[in-house]
CSV table of C-alpha atoms in Angstrom, one decimal:
chain,number,residue,atom,x,y,z
A,18,UNK,CA,1.7,90.0,90.4
A,19,UNK,CA,-0.6,87.0,90.1
A,20,UNK,CA,-3.7,86.2,88.1
A,21,UNK,CA,-6.9,87.6,89.6
A,22,UNK,CA,-8.2,84.1,90.2
A,23,UNK,CA,-5.1,82.3,91.5
A,24,UNK,CA,-5.2,78.9,93.2
A,25,UNK,CA,-3.1,79.5,96.3
A,26,UNK,CA,-1.7,77.0,98.7
A,27,UNK,CA,-1.0,78.4,102.2
A,28,UNK,CA,1.6,76.5,104.2
A,29,UNK,CA,2.0,77.2,108.0
A,30,UNK,CA,4.2,75.6,110.6
A,31,UNK,CA,1.5,75.5,113.2
A,32,UNK,CA,-2.3,75.2,113.3
A,33,UNK,CA,-3.9,78.7,113.3
A,34,UNK,CA,-7.6,77.9,113.3
A,35,UNK,CA,-9.1,79.0,115.5
A,36,UNK,CA,-6.7,81.9,116.0
A,37,UNK,CA,-5.1,81.8,119.4
A,38,UNK,CA,-2.6,84.6,119.1
A,39,UNK,CA,-1.6,87.6,117.0
A,40,UNK,CA,0.4,85.5,114.5
A,41,UNK,CA,-2.4,83.1,114.0
A,42,UNK,CA,-4.8,86.0,113.5
A,43,UNK,CA,-2.5,87.3,110.7
A,44,UNK,CA,-2.5,83.9,109.0
A,45,UNK,CA,-6.3,83.7,109.2
A,46,UNK,CA,-6.8,87.2,108.0
A,47,UNK,CA,-4.4,86.8,105.1
A,48,UNK,CA,-6.2,83.7,103.8
A,49,UNK,CA,-9.6,85.2,104.3
A,50,UNK,CA,-8.6,88.3,102.5
A,51,UNK,CA,-7.5,86.4,99.5
A,52,UNK,CA,-10.6,84.2,99.5
A,53,UNK,CA,-12.8,87.3,99.5
A,54,UNK,CA,-10.7,88.6,96.6
A,55,UNK,CA,-11.9,85.7,94.5
A,56,UNK,CA,-8.9,83.4,94.8
A,57,UNK,CA,-9.3,79.6,95.4
A,58,UNK,CA,-7.4,78.9,98.5
A,59,UNK,CA,-6.0,75.6,99.9
A,60,UNK,CA,-3.9,74.8,103.0
A,61,UNK,CA,-1.2,72.4,104.2
A,62,UNK,CA,-1.6,72.7,107.9
A,63,UNK,CA,1.2,71.4,110.1
A,64,UNK,CA,0.5,70.2,113.6
A,65,UNK,CA,2.7,69.5,116.7
A,66,UNK,CA,0.8,66.4,117.6
A,67,UNK,CA,-2.1,64.2,116.3
A,68,UNK,CA,-4.2,65.2,119.3
A,69,UNK,CA,-3.8,68.8,118.4
A,70,UNK,CA,-5.0,68.2,114.8
A,71,UNK,CA,-7.9,66.0,115.9
A,72,UNK,CA,-9.2,68.4,118.6
A,73,UNK,CA,-12.9,69.2,118.2
A,74,UNK,CA,-13.6,71.9,115.6
A,75,UNK,CA,-10.1,72.1,114.1
A,76,UNK,CA,-10.8,70.3,110.8
A,77,UNK,CA,-14.3,71.9,110.4
A,78,UNK,CA,-12.7,75.3,110.9
A,79,UNK,CA,-10.2,74.6,108.1
A,80,UNK,CA,-12.8,73.1,105.8
A,81,UNK,CA,-14.9,76.2,106.2
A,82,UNK,CA,-12.1,78.6,105.1
A,83,UNK,CA,-10.2,76.5,102.6
A,84,UNK,CA,-11.4,74.5,99.5
A,85,UNK,CA,-9.2,71.6,100.6
A,86,UNK,CA,-6.7,71.0,103.4
A,87,UNK,CA,-4.0,68.5,104.2
A,88,UNK,CA,-2.7,68.0,107.7
A,89,UNK,CA,1.0,67.0,108.2
A,90,UNK,CA,3.5,67.0,111.1
A,91,UNK,CA,5.4,70.2,111.7
A,92,UNK,CA,9.1,70.9,112.5
A,93,UNK,CA,7.9,71.0,116.1
A,94,UNK,CA,6.2,67.6,115.9
A,95,UNK,CA,6.4,65.7,119.2
A,96,UNK,CA,4.2,62.8,118.5
A,97,UNK,CA,6.5,59.9,119.4
A,98,UNK,CA,9.9,59.2,121.0
A,99,UNK,CA,11.8,59.7,117.8
A,100,UNK,CA,10.2,63.0,117.2
A,101,UNK,CA,10.9,64.2,120.7
A,102,UNK,CA,14.5,63.1,120.5
A,103,UNK,CA,14.8,65.0,117.2
A,104,UNK,CA,13.6,68.2,119.0
A,105,UNK,CA,16.1,67.8,121.7
A,106,UNK,CA,18.9,67.2,119.1
A,107,UNK,CA,17.7,70.4,117.3
A,108,UNK,CA,18.1,72.5,120.4
A,109,UNK,CA,21.6,71.0,121.0
A,110,UNK,CA,22.5,71.7,117.3
A,111,UNK,CA,21.2,75.2,117.5
A,112,UNK,CA,23.3,75.8,120.6
A,113,UNK,CA,26.5,74.4,118.9
A,114,UNK,CA,26.0,76.1,115.6
A,115,UNK,CA,24.2,79.3,116.6
A,116,UNK,CA,22.0,79.0,113.5
A,117,UNK,CA,18.5,80.2,114.1
A,118,UNK,CA,17.2,78.0,111.2
A,119,UNK,CA,18.7,74.7,112.3
A,120,UNK,CA,16.3,72.0,111.3
A,121,UNK,CA,15.0,68.9,113.2
A,122,UNK,CA,17.3,66.0,112.4
A,123,UNK,CA,14.6,63.3,112.3
A,124,UNK,CA,11.9,65.4,110.6
A,125,UNK,CA,12.3,63.7,107.3
A,126,UNK,CA,11.3,60.4,109.1
A,127,UNK,CA,8.1,62.0,110.3
A,128,UNK,CA,7.3,63.6,106.9
A,129,UNK,CA,8.1,60.5,104.8
A,130,UNK,CA,4.6,58.9,105.0
A,131,UNK,CA,3.1,62.2,103.8
A,132,UNK,CA,5.4,63.0,100.8
A,133,UNK,CA,3.2,61.4,98.2
A,134,UNK,CA,0.1,63.0,99.7
A,135,UNK,CA,1.7,66.4,99.6
A,136,UNK,CA,2.7,66.0,95.9
A,137,UNK,CA,-0.7,64.6,95.0
A,138,UNK,CA,-2.5,67.4,96.9
A,139,UNK,CA,-0.6,70.1,95.0
A,140,UNK,CA,-1.2,68.4,91.6
A,141,UNK,CA,-4.9,67.5,92.0
A,142,UNK,CA,-5.8,71.0,93.2
A,143,UNK,CA,-3.8,72.5,90.3
A,144,UNK,CA,-2.0,74.8,92.7
A,145,UNK,CA,-0.5,77.9,91.0
A,146,UNK,CA,1.0,79.7,94.0
A,147,UNK,CA,2.6,78.3,97.2
A,148,UNK,CA,2.4,80.9,100.0
A,149,UNK,CA,4.8,80.2,102.9
A,150,UNK,CA,3.9,82.1,106.0
A,151,UNK,CA,7.5,82.3,107.2
A,152,UNK,CA,10.9,81.0,106.3
A,153,UNK,CA,10.6,78.0,108.6
A,154,UNK,CA,7.8,76.6,106.4
A,155,UNK,CA,10.2,76.8,103.5
A,156,UNK,CA,12.6,74.7,105.5
A,157,UNK,CA,9.8,72.3,106.3
A,158,UNK,CA,9.0,71.5,102.7
A,159,UNK,CA,12.5,72.1,101.3
A,160,UNK,CA,13.1,68.5,100.2
A,161,UNK,CA,10.0,68.7,97.9
A,162,UNK,CA,10.4,72.1,96.3
A,163,UNK,CA,12.3,70.8,93.3
A,164,UNK,CA,9.0,69.1,92.3
A,165,UNK,CA,7.2,72.4,92.3
A,166,UNK,CA,9.7,74.4,90.3
A,167,UNK,CA,7.0,75.5,87.8
A,168,UNK,CA,4.9,77.2,90.6
A,169,UNK,CA,5.1,80.7,92.0
A,170,UNK,CA,6.6,80.5,95.4
A,171,UNK,CA,6.0,83.3,97.9
A,172,UNK,CA,7.3,83.7,101.5
A,173,UNK,CA,5.9,86.2,104.0
A,174,UNK,CA,8.9,87.1,106.2
A,175,UNK,CA,6.5,87.8,109.1
A,176,UNK,CA,9.5,88.8,111.3
A,177,UNK,CA,13.3,89.2,111.2
A,178,UNK,CA,13.8,86.0,113.3
A,179,UNK,CA,17.6,86.5,113.5
A,180,UNK,CA,17.2,90.1,114.9
A,181,UNK,CA,14.4,88.8,117.2
A,182,UNK,CA,16.7,86.1,118.6
A,183,UNK,CA,19.3,88.8,119.3
A,184,UNK,CA,16.7,90.9,121.1
A,185,UNK,CA,15.6,87.9,123.1
A,186,UNK,CA,19.2,87.3,124.1
A,187,UNK,CA,19.7,90.8,125.3
A,188,UNK,CA,16.4,90.8,127.2
A,189,UNK,CA,17.1,87.5,129.0
A,190,UNK,CA,20.6,88.5,129.9
A,191,UNK,CA,19.3,91.8,131.4
A,192,UNK,CA,16.6,89.9,133.3
A,193,UNK,CA,18.8,87.2,134.8
A,194,UNK,CA,21.5,89.6,135.7
A,195,UNK,CA,19.1,90.9,138.4
A,196,UNK,CA,18.2,87.5,139.8
A,197,UNK,CA,19.9,85.1,142.1
A,198,UNK,CA,20.4,81.5,140.9
A,199,UNK,CA,17.9,80.1,143.3
A,200,UNK,CA,15.1,82.2,141.9
A,201,UNK,CA,16.1,81.5,138.3
A,202,UNK,CA,16.0,77.7,138.8
A,203,UNK,CA,12.8,77.9,140.8
A,204,UNK,CA,10.8,79.9,138.3
A,205,UNK,CA,12.7,80.6,135.0
A,206,UNK,CA,14.7,77.5,134.2
A,207,UNK,CA,13.1,77.2,130.7
A,208,UNK,CA,13.9,80.8,129.9
A,209,UNK,CA,17.5,80.4,131.2
A,210,UNK,CA,18.0,77.4,128.9
A,211,UNK,CA,16.9,79.6,126.0
A,212,UNK,CA,19.4,82.2,127.1
A,213,UNK,CA,22.2,79.5,127.0
A,214,UNK,CA,21.2,78.6,123.4
A,215,UNK,CA,20.8,82.2,122.3
A,216,UNK,CA,24.2,83.1,123.8
A,217,UNK,CA,25.8,81.2,120.9
A,218,UNK,CA,23.8,83.0,118.2
A,219,UNK,CA,25.8,83.2,115.0
A,220,UNK,CA,24.3,86.0,113.0
A,221,UNK,CA,26.4,85.4,109.9
A,222,UNK,CA,25.7,81.7,109.8
A,223,UNK,CA,22.0,82.3,110.3
A,224,UNK,CA,21.9,84.9,107.6
A,225,UNK,CA,23.6,82.5,105.2
A,226,UNK,CA,20.9,79.8,105.9
A,227,UNK,CA,18.2,82.4,105.6
A,228,UNK,CA,19.5,83.5,102.2
A,229,UNK,CA,19.7,79.8,101.1
A,230,UNK,CA,16.0,79.3,102.0
A,231,UNK,CA,14.8,82.5,100.4
A,232,UNK,CA,16.5,81.7,97.1
A,233,UNK,CA,13.8,79.2,96.5
A,234,UNK,CA,11.2,81.9,96.6
A,235,UNK,CA,10.2,84.2,93.7
A,236,UNK,CA,8.7,86.8,96.0
A,237,UNK,CA,9.7,87.8,99.5
A,238,UNK,CA,7.0,89.8,101.3
A,239,UNK,CA,8.2,92.2,104.1
A,240,UNK,CA,5.9,94.1,106.3
A,241,UNK,CA,8.4,96.3,108.0
A,242,UNK,CA,9.8,99.3,106.1
A,243,UNK,CA,13.1,98.9,108.0
A,244,UNK,CA,13.4,95.2,107.2
A,245,UNK,CA,12.4,95.9,103.6
A,246,UNK,CA,15.4,98.3,103.3
A,247,UNK,CA,17.7,95.7,104.9
A,248,UNK,CA,16.7,92.8,102.6
A,249,UNK,CA,16.9,95.0,99.5
A,250,UNK,CA,20.6,95.5,100.2
A,251,UNK,CA,21.3,91.8,99.2
A,252,UNK,CA,21.8,91.7,95.4
A,253,UNK,CA,20.5,88.1,95.3
A,254,UNK,CA,17.2,89.2,96.8
A,255,UNK,CA,16.8,92.8,95.7
A,256,UNK,CA,14.4,92.1,92.8
A,257,UNK,CA,12.4,89.6,94.9
A,258,UNK,CA,11.7,91.7,97.9
A,259,UNK,CA,8.2,93.3,98.0
A,260,UNK,CA,7.2,95.9,100.6
A,261,UNK,CA,3.9,94.4,101.9
A,262,UNK,CA,2.8,96.2,105.0
A,263,UNK,CA,0.0,94.8,107.1
A,264,UNK,CA,-3.1,97.0,107.0
A,265,UNK,CA,-5.6,97.7,109.8
A,266,UNK,CA,-9.3,97.4,109.8
A,267,UNK,CA,-9.4,99.3,113.1
A,268,UNK,CA,-7.0,101.5,115.0
A,269,UNK,CA,-3.3,100.3,114.7
A,270,UNK,CA,-1.6,98.8,117.7
A,271,UNK,CA,1.0,100.6,119.8
A,272,UNK,CA,4.3,101.3,118.1
A,273,UNK,CA,6.6,98.3,118.0
A,274,UNK,CA,3.8,95.7,118.0
A,275,UNK,CA,4.2,93.4,115.1
A,276,UNK,CA,1.5,90.7,115.6
A,277,UNK,CA,-1.7,92.2,116.9
A,278,UNK,CA,-5.2,91.0,116.0
A,279,UNK,CA,-6.9,93.1,113.4
A,280,UNK,CA,-4.0,93.2,111.0
A,281,UNK,CA,-5.1,92.8,107.4
A,282,UNK,CA,-2.8,92.0,104.4
A,283,UNK,CA,-2.7,94.1,101.3
A,284,UNK,CA,-4.6,92.0,98.8
A,285,UNK,CA,-3.0,93.7,95.9
A,286,UNK,CA,-0.2,91.3,96.1
A,287,UNK,CA,-2.4,88.6,94.6
A,288,UNK,CA,-5.0,90.6,92.8
A,289,UNK,CA,-2.8,92.7,90.5
A,290,UNK,CA,-2.1,91.0,87.2
């Protein structure tokens, strides 16, 4: 699909080095696999706070794996009062709209000082492929994508976030139906707030936003066979969707586990010309 020696820019919504969970392990293994395959890899690494990005070993870890790295605030940036207010407003907007992909109202303000750096980073490193690790990262850089129209844009679905939101809603509802209010407010207030937001989930609106984000991508990588079949049903995405299952170096995880350490991507996506 790509040249054997592509210059690939990985974009993630959160820091993933060192890997702290299954998702981060997938991101790391994906980048490492492509690097071992002879590609020149770069990264735009988004952080939730400056303290997180400046923690010991973070920048050294990225520099070891990638040829060049740029750190920017993420959609979950909480570095100042404006950013924190934006996150609160996003949760309110999600509750009112039911859209899983509702953005952060003030994110453009946080990103503004980095816009020129992002564009320069892509150009100076002669990036050929932008690899978004999930649709949220497309949303993060959406205002800049028109400047990269000549590049190959790939998104790893990673998960069906709309279906996952529905499963969370059903799980929380079942959990809290068995508890009294005192116990909920004493130990599970955060989870109950999530249930309130998820109760307004609007699947059709969320799918519309998802389709709008994916239209900017030339390839849509889907690891689940079931989800691959679903996304192939959309005429607008049928030719873009690629079945891209995660592979295992060791024994596979239990059935239903999507994000376990040890998952390895199929490098043929970027090594087949």
